[in-house]
Amino acid sequence: MKTSVLMIAFVGASIVSATTYASLQDQVLIKGQSDTIIVNYEIGDVAVADPKVCDYLVGKGRGSLYINAKDSGETSITLWDADGAERDNFSVKVVTTTLKDILDKVKRVYGSMDGVDVEIRNGRVEANGEVVDPYDFREIESLSRSESKFRSQVRLSDNIIGKIRHAIKRAVAIPGITVESFNDKIVLSGVAYNSTDKMRAFEIAKIYYSDVLDLVELKDTGRLVGRGDLIELEFHMMEIKRSALRQLGINWAPGATQNDAGANAAMGGGAGVLSSVADVGRSLLGFVFQLAPKLRIIRENGNGRVLERPSIVVKSGEKAGIFSGSEVPYYNNDEVQFKKVGIDIEAEPIRVGDGIDLRIKATLSAPSGDIRGAVDTHTVATTAVLPLGQSLVLSNIIRNGDVKMKNRVPGNIDSSSALFTLFLSKDFQSNRSEFLIFVTPRVLKQPKTAESDLVEYKNNERTMIRERSKKEYEKYLSKYDLVNEKKRLAPKRINKYSRERLR
């Protein structure tokens, strides 16, 4: 009698369901809910790890087990058969939130959205439809992840996800990286040529949309591909008479001094071509505005000459290099190797507003006068910020007295290069001239694309054909004296082809 009353109480207080032995597995119940588990053996003993979470009742015939969810938590139940052998062990998880509570919550927050339907299906709350607000979509997805009994099948509008994709594509704008949309996700794919671009693309996409899948392949070349202004670096390697240096209006950097003839002569006597350590830092760095007209005046007056004028175009932030000189062969372990002799310049310009932040390194090498086959080198590395229109000046890199080399050019050396042309200069050997390197950066306009050039060409071609056809037709009329006839004819008597030709 006691057993019957207990069973009636379970049935009246909860929703009763049945689970057959074929689907015996871990159970998830809502507080106050009951479940029936049917097995294919006679149940003997039953053990519940935590009776506060749930209790049980073995059914009549001992082929079923009734479970009642009492309080939230998780426990396990072990079943033995009548012979005392352990047959099953499964967990029971009890939650306090009911489907009705979830349904009411979802309908209260999202049920009023246009295009969203909320209902109970397959033992859980499901939301279906389409939304146009990315914020609403993220909120629904967040609730779906936090509630095990709620599943969202809501999609973001294709029109909206398309607009988000285009906005991300414009903001990223990194060559090699593509932006696509797939199943309400933004997918980044393609190739990034440095880790900074890969990270930048992902972070920008996350600003616009939270669900971003990064499938970008990294091939790190260390370059910033596709972005940056084009900068032209023009170099003037010049020999200028000392008496004309003041005409250039060079502003020497603090600490730099202009050597006079007496001081420089006193330092002579070294056998090498390059300056001694005592000269390093003297009159090394300077700045000058409006270089081109000043150099033209100096050349016209015979006070200077351009030894070499190379130029190179490089993207802002990238490195560029120029070498003027030759390679001298020498033997090393019965193998012929080569040493660079001349001027080697490396530069890295970066545009900053209306100026150029320039890092430059100049290495000058020449045959040593002390050791046969040896090469003396002197390297100068510096940085400077140049307003557009200003030039950087490097001076006193080579000492005048050290290039006398018995009035001849060293053997096997290319005398056409800027450095070794000085060997033939009597003014430089007699300390009446200086060797200066001027660096002038310019920002170039980006070239038009080939497609725009083609469109412009076709438009010009149509205009030329139209003008030529008009002139040829007027010539035809005048040849046969049809001008007056054209004026006499009424418009209605001129056919369509003629009217087109008369225009």
mmCIF file of C-alpha atoms in Angstrom, residues 9 16 43 65 123 133 139 156 215 237 317 349 380 391 404 451 469 477 500:
data_model
loop_
_atom_site.group_PDB
_atom_site.id
_atom_site.type_symbol
_atom_site.label_atom_id
_atom_site.label_comp_id
_atom_site.label_asym_id
_atom_site.label_seq_id
_atom_site.Cartn_x
_atom_site.Cartn_y
_atom_site.Cartn_z
ATOM 1 C CA ALA A 9 2.579 10.995 -5.831
ATOM 2 C CA VAL A 16 6.367 11.128 -16.695
ATOM 3 C CA ILE A 43 16.640 -5.334 -11.476
ATOM 4 C CA LEU A 65 13.170 2.110 -12.897
ATOM 5 C CA GLY A 123 12.171 18.633 -26.244
ATOM 6 C CA ASP A 133 20.479 43.659 -36.910
ATOM 7 C CA GLU A 139 22.478 38.180 -28.599
ATOM 8 C CA LEU A 156 21.599 37.049 -40.321
ATOM 9 C CA LEU A 215 41.923 30.824 -42.841
ATOM 10 C CA MET A 237 77.641 62.616 -56.109
ATOM 11 C CA GLY A 317 58.980 51.672 -45.536
ATOM 12 C CA PRO A 349 62.534 56.204 -46.538
ATOM 13 C CA VAL A 380 78.372 56.134 -42.175
ATOM 14 C CA SER A 391 68.062 67.499 -49.347
ATOM 15 C CA LYS A 404 97.176 61.211 -54.463
ATOM 16 C CA GLU A 451 42.303 49.517 -67.185
ATOM 17 C CA SER A 469 34.424 61.227 -90.208
ATOM 18 C CA LEU A 477 30.149 67.664 -99.911
ATOM 19 C CA GLU A 500 23.747 60.857 -88.921
#
